[in-house]
Amino acid sequence: MKLALFFSQQPFRFPNPMKRAILQLLVDLGVHDVPSLHKIKQIQKLAVDICQVTTRKFKTSTGKLIYYNSIADTIRLELAKPEIWNYLHFYPTLDDCVRELSGCSKWLYSISSPMV
């Protein structure tokens, strides 16, 4: 997996002959479980499918075409970043039960509501 991500880094786009040479070098050095080039391409395609932001086309009433990114995909990718996730504090939901222990203190001290 790490090798597939290494091969797909933006500043270092490797052509297929160079990828084959690196994989053969790893085999010659005695590295165990070296993936094939086909397997690396499958992993790269899967990573692109998972991390892709959907771009949608919209035609205005004046006939102009506007392209926009899906906000749901953008939020999903932002929430997947650990450096972002640590700074997010969610308010509790209005359910019949408490799903997170931190929700109790938020209801008690942070949210002004008629229930408290």
Tab-separated table of N, CA and C in Angstrom:
chain	number	residue	atom	x	y	z
A	1	MET	N	0.827	-1.195	0.000
A	1	MET	CA	0.000	0.000	0.000
A	1	MET	C	0.868	1.255	0.000
A	2	LYS	N	1.916	1.272	0.837
A	2	LYS	CA	2.775	2.453	0.891
A	2	LYS	C	3.496	2.656	-0.431
A	3	LEU	N	3.876	1.566	-1.077
A	3	LEU	CA	4.561	1.672	-2.366
A	3	LEU	C	3.624	2.248	-3.423
A	4	ALA	N	2.359	1.863	-3.383
A	4	ALA	CA	1.386	2.393	-4.336
A	4	ALA	C	1.174	3.886	-4.124
A	5	LEU	N	1.123	4.313	-2.870
A	5	LEU	CA	0.972	5.734	-2.592
A	5	LEU	C	2.232	6.505	-2.965
A	6	PHE	N	3.395	5.882	-2.775
A	6	PHE	CA	4.660	6.518	-3.162
A	6	PHE	C	4.716	6.740	-4.670
A	7	PHE	N	4.262	5.770	-5.427
A	7	PHE	CA	4.285	5.889	-6.883
A	7	PHE	C	3.307	6.949	-7.388
A	8	SER	N	2.303	7.296	-6.601
A	8	SER	CA	1.296	8.239	-7.078
A	8	SER	C	1.464	9.639	-6.506
A	9	GLN	N	2.575	9.928	-5.846
A	9	GLN	CA	2.819	11.266	-5.319
A	9	GLN	C	2.930	12.267	-6.456
A	10	GLN	N	2.402	13.440	-6.252
A	10	GLN	CA	2.291	14.427	-7.321
A	10	GLN	C	3.636	14.826	-7.931
A	11	PRO	N	4.653	15.211	-7.166
A	11	PRO	CA	5.879	15.657	-7.849
A	11	PRO	C	6.691	14.520	-8.449
A	12	PHE	N	6.407	13.280	-8.071
A	12	PHE	CA	7.197	12.141	-8.528
A	12	PHE	C	6.360	11.175	-9.346
A	13	ARG	N	5.868	11.575	-10.475
A	13	ARG	CA	5.090	10.665	-11.326
A	13	ARG	C	6.060	9.727	-12.036
A	14	PHE	N	5.965	8.455	-11.707
A	14	PHE	CA	6.859	7.459	-12.285
A	14	PHE	C	6.223	6.831	-13.520
A	15	PRO	N	6.943	6.731	-14.624
A	15	PRO	CA	6.424	5.971	-15.762
A	15	PRO	C	6.476	4.477	-15.454
A	16	ASN	N	5.689	3.685	-16.183
A	16	ASN	CA	5.618	2.245	-15.909
A	16	ASN	C	6.964	1.530	-15.986
A	17	PRO	N	7.849	1.830	-16.962
A	17	PRO	CA	9.149	1.139	-16.970
A	17	PRO	C	9.967	1.404	-15.702
A	18	MET	N	9.861	2.625	-15.170
A	18	MET	CA	10.600	2.928	-13.944
A	18	MET	C	9.992	2.189	-12.749
A	19	LYS	N	8.656	2.085	-12.723
A	19	LYS	CA	8.001	1.332	-11.646
A	19	LYS	C	8.434	-0.130	-11.689
A	20	ARG	N	8.459	-0.708	-12.904
A	20	ARG	CA	8.884	-2.108	-13.037
A	20	ARG	C	10.323	-2.287	-12.567
A	21	ALA	N	11.197	-1.332	-12.907
A	21	ALA	CA	12.600	-1.424	-12.512
A	21	ALA	C	12.747	-1.354	-10.992
A	22	ILE	N	11.975	-0.472	-10.347
A	22	ILE	CA	12.037	-0.370	-8.882
A	22	ILE	C	11.516	-1.645	-8.230
A	23	LEU	N	10.421	-2.183	-8.756
A	23	LEU	CA	9.884	-3.433	-8.204
A	23	LEU	C	10.867	-4.585	-8.396
A	24	GLN	N	11.515	-4.658	-9.557
A	24	GLN	CA	12.498	-5.707	-9.801
A	24	GLN	C	13.702	-5.542	-8.878
A	25	LEU	N	14.107	-4.314	-8.622
A	25	LEU	CA	15.214	-4.056	-7.703
A	25	LEU	C	14.873	-4.541	-6.298
A	26	LEU	N	13.634	-4.297	-5.875
A	26	LEU	CA	13.212	-4.779	-4.549
A	26	LEU	C	13.239	-6.299	-4.480
A	27	VAL	N	12.812	-6.957	-5.567
A	27	VAL	CA	12.847	-8.425	-5.610
A	27	VAL	C	14.294	-8.911	-5.558
A	28	ASP	N	15.184	-8.256	-6.323
A	28	ASP	CA	16.594	-8.650	-6.347
A	28	ASP	C	17.272	-8.437	-5.004
A	29	LEU	N	16.815	-7.462	-4.245
A	29	LEU	CA	17.401	-7.206	-2.926
A	29	LEU	C	16.854	-8.156	-1.861
A	30	GLY	N	15.886	-8.974	-2.228
A	30	GLY	CA	15.361	-9.974	-1.303
A	30	GLY	C	14.202	-9.510	-0.446
A	31	VAL	N	13.537	-8.458	-0.866
A	31	VAL	CA	12.380	-7.965	-0.123
A	31	VAL	C	11.221	-8.930	-0.330
A	32	HIS	N	10.570	-9.311	0.758
A	32	HIS	CA	9.448	-10.245	0.694
A	32	HIS	C	8.154	-9.499	0.371
A	33	ASP	N	7.239	-10.164	-0.272
A	33	ASP	CA	5.896	-9.650	-0.572
A	33	ASP	C	5.913	-8.354	-1.384
A	34	VAL	N	6.709	-8.309	-2.427
A	34	VAL	CA	6.716	-7.157	-3.328
A	34	VAL	C	5.496	-7.278	-4.229
A	35	PRO	N	4.639	-6.253	-4.257
A	35	PRO	CA	3.440	-6.351	-5.084
A	35	PRO	C	3.766	-6.232	-6.566
A	36	SER	N	2.873	-6.750	-7.370
A	36	SER	CA	3.047	-6.609	-8.818
A	36	SER	C	2.597	-5.225	-9.251
A	37	LEU	N	2.964	-4.836	-10.439
A	37	LEU	CA	2.565	-3.535	-10.972
A	37	LEU	C	1.043	-3.463	-11.136
A	38	HIS	N	0.443	-4.581	-11.500
A	38	HIS	CA	-1.020	-4.639	-11.635
A	38	HIS	C	-1.690	-4.375	-10.282
A	39	LYS	N	-1.169	-4.972	-9.225
A	39	LYS	CA	-1.740	-4.787	-7.886
A	39	LYS	C	-1.580	-3.342	-7.432
A	40	ILE	N	-0.443	-2.727	-7.742
A	40	ILE	CA	-0.224	-1.331	-7.371
A	40	ILE	C	-1.222	-0.437	-8.093
A	41	LYS	N	-1.477	-0.714	-9.366
A	41	LYS	CA	-2.455	0.085	-10.111
A	41	LYS	C	-3.859	-0.085	-9.536
A	42	GLN	N	-4.197	-1.291	-9.082
A	42	GLN	CA	-5.502	-1.514	-8.461
A	42	GLN	C	-5.643	-0.692	-7.180
A	43	ILE	N	-4.580	-0.664	-6.372
A	43	ILE	CA	-4.613	0.096	-5.115
A	43	ILE	C	-4.718	1.590	-5.409
A	44	GLN	N	-3.991	2.066	-6.417
A	44	GLN	CA	-4.070	3.474	-6.783
A	44	GLN	C	-5.465	3.845	-7.260
A	45	LYS	N	-6.102	2.982	-8.039
A	45	LYS	CA	-7.463	3.252	-8.516
A	45	LYS	C	-8.448	3.272	-7.352
A	46	LEU	N	-8.270	2.352	-6.405
A	46	LEU	CA	-9.132	2.323	-5.232
A	46	LEU	C	-8.963	3.595	-4.404
A	47	ALA	N	-7.722	4.048	-4.228
A	47	ALA	CA	-7.480	5.278	-3.469
A	47	ALA	C	-8.110	6.485	-4.148
A	48	VAL	N	-8.031	6.542	-5.469
A	48	VAL	CA	-8.645	7.650	-6.200
A	48	VAL	C	-10.165	7.588	-6.067
A	49	ASP	N	-10.747	6.401	-6.145
A	49	ASP	CA	-12.200	6.260	-6.025
A	49	ASP	C	-12.688	6.672	-4.636
A	50	ILE	N	-11.906	6.361	-3.610
A	50	ILE	CA	-12.305	6.699	-2.243
A	50	ILE	C	-12.170	8.196	-1.986
A	51	CYS	N	-11.106	8.790	-2.469
A	51	CYS	CA	-10.789	10.184	-2.145
A	51	CYS	C	-11.274	11.189	-3.173
A	52	GLN	N	-12.001	10.763	-4.152
A	52	GLN	CA	-12.402	11.655	-5.228
A	52	GLN	C	-13.549	12.566	-4.799
A	53	VAL	N	-13.447	13.811	-5.185
A	53	VAL	CA	-14.528	14.774	-4.966
A	53	VAL	C	-15.340	14.848	-6.255
A	54	THR	N	-16.624	14.659	-6.139
A	54	THR	CA	-17.502	14.669	-7.298
A	54	THR	C	-17.723	16.100	-7.776
A	55	THR	N	-17.456	16.342	-9.043
A	55	THR	CA	-17.723	17.636	-9.651
A	55	THR	C	-19.011	17.532	-10.458
A	56	ARG	N	-19.925	18.449	-10.196
A	56	ARG	CA	-21.222	18.409	-10.856
A	56	ARG	C	-21.376	19.602	-11.795
A	57	LYS	N	-22.146	19.407	-12.839
A	57	LYS	CA	-22.395	20.451	-13.832
A	57	LYS	C	-23.816	20.973	-13.647
A	58	PHE	N	-23.944	22.281	-13.697
A	58	PHE	CA	-25.243	22.921	-13.527
A	58	PHE	C	-25.408	23.976	-14.610
A	59	LYS	N	-26.561	24.004	-15.246
A	59	LYS	CA	-26.843	24.997	-16.282
A	59	LYS	C	-27.790	26.036	-15.713
A	60	THR	N	-27.375	27.303	-15.744
A	60	THR	CA	-28.194	28.383	-15.199
A	60	THR	C	-29.316	28.739	-16.166
A	61	SER	N	-30.215	29.612	-15.717
A	61	SER	CA	-31.328	30.025	-16.564
A	61	SER	C	-30.862	30.847	-17.759
A	62	THR	N	-29.660	31.454	-17.648
A	62	THR	CA	-29.121	32.222	-18.778
A	62	THR	C	-28.341	31.345	-19.743
A	63	GLY	N	-28.183	30.078	-19.421
A	63	GLY	CA	-27.497	29.154	-20.308
A	63	GLY	C	-26.035	28.924	-19.982
A	64	LYS	N	-25.520	29.600	-18.945
A	64	LYS	CA	-24.127	29.396	-18.563
A	64	LYS	C	-23.970	28.051	-17.865
A	65	LEU	N	-22.844	27.398	-18.108
A	65	LEU	CA	-22.531	26.158	-17.409
A	65	LEU	C	-21.662	26.472	-16.204
A	66	ILE	N	-22.055	25.954	-15.065
A	66	ILE	CA	-21.306	26.137	-13.828
A	66	ILE	C	-20.935	24.758	-13.315
A	67	TYR	N	-19.691	24.587	-12.923
A	67	TYR	CA	-19.218	23.346	-12.326
A	67	TYR	C	-18.957	23.604	-10.846
A	68	TYR	N	-19.416	22.701	-10.008
A	68	TYR	CA	-19.183	22.858	-8.574
A	68	TYR	C	-18.874	21.503	-7.960
A	69	ASN	N	-18.131	21.541	-6.863
A	69	ASN	CA	-17.761	20.325	-6.149
A	69	ASN	C	-18.829	19.983	-5.120
A	70	SER	N	-19.010	18.706	-4.906
A	70	SER	CA	-19.984	18.233	-3.928
A	70	SER	C	-19.534	18.632	-2.526
A	71	ILE	N	-20.384	19.344	-1.804
A	71	ILE	CA	-20.049	19.774	-0.450
A	71	ILE	C	-19.937	18.576	0.491
A	72	ALA	N	-20.721	17.533	0.241
A	72	ALA	CA	-20.656	16.339	1.087
A	72	ALA	C	-19.297	15.655	0.949
A	73	ASP	N	-18.777	15.569	-0.272
A	73	ASP	CA	-17.458	14.970	-0.474
A	73	ASP	C	-16.364	15.813	0.168
A	74	THR	N	-16.489	17.128	0.058
A	74	THR	CA	-15.495	18.011	0.651
A	74	THR	C	-15.484	17.887	2.168
A	75	ILE	N	-16.659	17.864	2.776
A	75	ILE	CA	-16.739	17.706	4.238
A	75	ILE	C	-16.204	16.349	4.656
A	76	ARG	N	-16.535	15.308	3.887
A	76	ARG	CA	-16.046	13.959	4.212
A	76	ARG	C	-14.524	13.916	4.211
A	77	LEU	N	-13.909	14.529	3.213
A	77	LEU	CA	-12.449	14.524	3.144
A	77	LEU	C	-11.827	15.379	4.242
A	78	GLU	N	-12.455	16.485	4.581
A	78	GLU	CA	-11.922	17.333	5.650
A	78	GLU	C	-12.028	16.639	7.005
A	79	LEU	N	-13.143	15.936	7.244
A	79	LEU	CA	-13.306	15.236	8.518
A	79	LEU	C	-12.374	14.042	8.655
A	80	ALA	N	-11.843	13.563	7.551
A	80	ALA	CA	-10.924	12.423	7.609
A	80	ALA	C	-9.528	12.837	8.037
A	81	LYS	N	-9.230	14.117	8.045
A	81	LYS	CA	-7.900	14.592	8.420
A	81	LYS	C	-7.784	14.650	9.937
A	82	PRO	N	-6.808	13.956	10.521
A	82	PRO	CA	-6.677	13.971	11.984
A	82	PRO	C	-6.376	15.357	12.544
A	83	GLU	N	-5.639	16.183	11.796
A	83	GLU	CA	-5.316	17.514	12.308
A	83	GLU	C	-6.547	18.419	12.353
A	84	ILE	N	-7.556	18.127	11.566
A	84	ILE	CA	-8.817	18.875	11.604
A	84	ILE	C	-9.736	18.289	12.679
A	85	TRP	N	-9.803	16.978	12.734
A	85	TRP	CA	-10.738	16.279	13.620
A	85	TRP	C	-10.511	16.641	15.085
A	86	ASN	N	-9.256	16.854	15.492
A	86	ASN	CA	-8.958	17.155	16.895
A	86	ASN	C	-9.542	18.493	17.342
A	87	TYR	N	-9.808	19.395	16.427
A	87	TYR	CA	-10.325	20.712	16.784
A	87	TYR	C	-11.847	20.813	16.681
A	88	LEU	N	-12.504	19.764	16.256
A	88	LEU	CA	-13.957	19.799	16.113
A	88	LEU	C	-14.633	19.343	17.403
A	89	HIS	N	-15.634	20.078	17.810
A	89	HIS	CA	-16.419	19.719	18.994
A	89	HIS	C	-17.884	19.742	18.579
A	90	PHE	N	-18.508	18.586	18.558
A	90	PHE	CA	-19.877	18.473	18.104
A	90	PHE	C	-20.841	18.629	19.271
A	91	TYR	N	-21.951	19.299	18.990
A	91	TYR	CA	-22.993	19.394	19.990
A	91	TYR	C	-23.780	18.092	20.007
A	92	PRO	N	-24.336	17.742	21.151
A	92	PRO	CA	-25.086	16.487	21.222
A	92	PRO	C	-26.371	16.569	20.400
A	93	THR	N	-26.837	15.406	20.020
A	93	THR	CA	-28.065	15.342	19.232
A	93	THR	C	-29.263	15.207	20.161
A	94	LEU	N	-30.405	15.563	19.654
A	94	LEU	CA	-31.633	15.462	20.441
A	94	LEU	C	-32.246	14.086	20.232
A	95	ASP	N	-31.714	13.100	20.911
A	95	ASP	CA	-32.221	11.730	20.837
A	95	ASP	C	-32.780	11.332	22.190
A	96	ASP	N	-33.287	10.110	22.236
A	96	ASP	CA	-33.824	9.602	23.492
A	96	ASP	C	-32.727	9.212	24.473
A	97	CYS	N	-31.530	8.956	23.964
A	97	CYS	CA	-30.445	8.534	24.839
A	97	CYS	C	-29.176	9.323	24.504
A	98	VAL	N	-28.248	9.340	25.439
A	98	VAL	CA	-26.965	10.015	25.233
A	98	VAL	C	-26.036	9.037	24.535
A	99	ARG	N	-25.476	9.460	23.398
A	99	ARG	CA	-24.591	8.581	22.633
A	99	ARG	C	-23.128	8.778	22.996
A	100	GLU	N	-22.778	9.951	23.482
A	100	GLU	CA	-21.403	10.228	23.884
A	100	GLU	C	-21.427	10.848	25.267
A	101	LEU	N	-20.457	10.490	26.086
A	101	LEU	CA	-20.407	10.993	27.449
A	101	LEU	C	-20.155	12.497	27.468
A	102	SER	N	-19.414	12.994	26.488
A	102	SER	CA	-19.143	14.434	26.444
A	102	SER	C	-20.419	15.231	26.195
A	103	GLY	N	-21.444	14.590	25.669
A	103	GLY	CA	-22.704	15.275	25.422
A	103	GLY	C	-23.396	15.718	26.699
A	104	CYS	N	-23.205	14.985	27.780
A	104	CYS	CA	-23.851	15.343	29.051
A	104	CYS	C	-23.368	16.687	29.559
A	105	SER	N	-22.059	16.882	29.543
A	105	SER	CA	-21.530	18.153	30.045
A	105	SER	C	-21.880	19.303	29.109
A	106	LYS	N	-21.985	19.040	27.831
A	106	LYS	CA	-22.364	20.105	26.900
A	106	LYS	C	-23.801	20.536	27.142
A	107	TRP	N	-24.688	19.576	27.402
A	107	TRP	CA	-26.068	19.942	27.700
A	107	TRP	C	-26.135	20.747	28.991
A	108	LEU	N	-25.292	20.403	29.948
A	108	LEU	CA	-25.355	21.028	31.258
A	108	LEU	C	-24.758	22.432	31.264
A	109	TYR	N	-23.629	22.623	30.570
A	109	TYR	CA	-22.911	23.890	30.695
A	109	TYR	C	-22.901	24.753	29.435
A	110	SER	N	-22.935	24.180	28.245
A	110	SER	CA	-22.723	24.959	27.026
A	110	SER	C	-24.003	25.372	26.318
A	111	ILE	N	-25.044	24.576	26.428
A	111	ILE	CA	-26.260	24.834	25.652
A	111	ILE	C	-27.319	25.415	26.562
A	112	SER	N	-27.795	26.600	26.193
A	112	SER	CA	-28.886	27.170	26.973
A	112	SER	C	-30.198	26.612	26.423
A	113	SER	N	-30.864	25.884	27.241
A	113	SER	CA	-32.127	25.300	26.804
A	113	SER	C	-33.090	25.268	27.987
A	114	PRO	N	-34.360	25.157	27.717
A	114	PRO	CA	-35.330	25.106	28.805
A	114	PRO	C	-35.271	23.806	29.611
A	115	MET	N	-34.531	22.812	29.126
A	115	MET	CA	-34.461	21.530	29.845
A	115	MET	C	-33.573	21.627	31.064
A	116	VAL	N	-32.653	22.615	31.113
A	116	VAL	CA	-31.703	22.712	32.229
A	116	VAL	C	-32.192	23.704	33.222
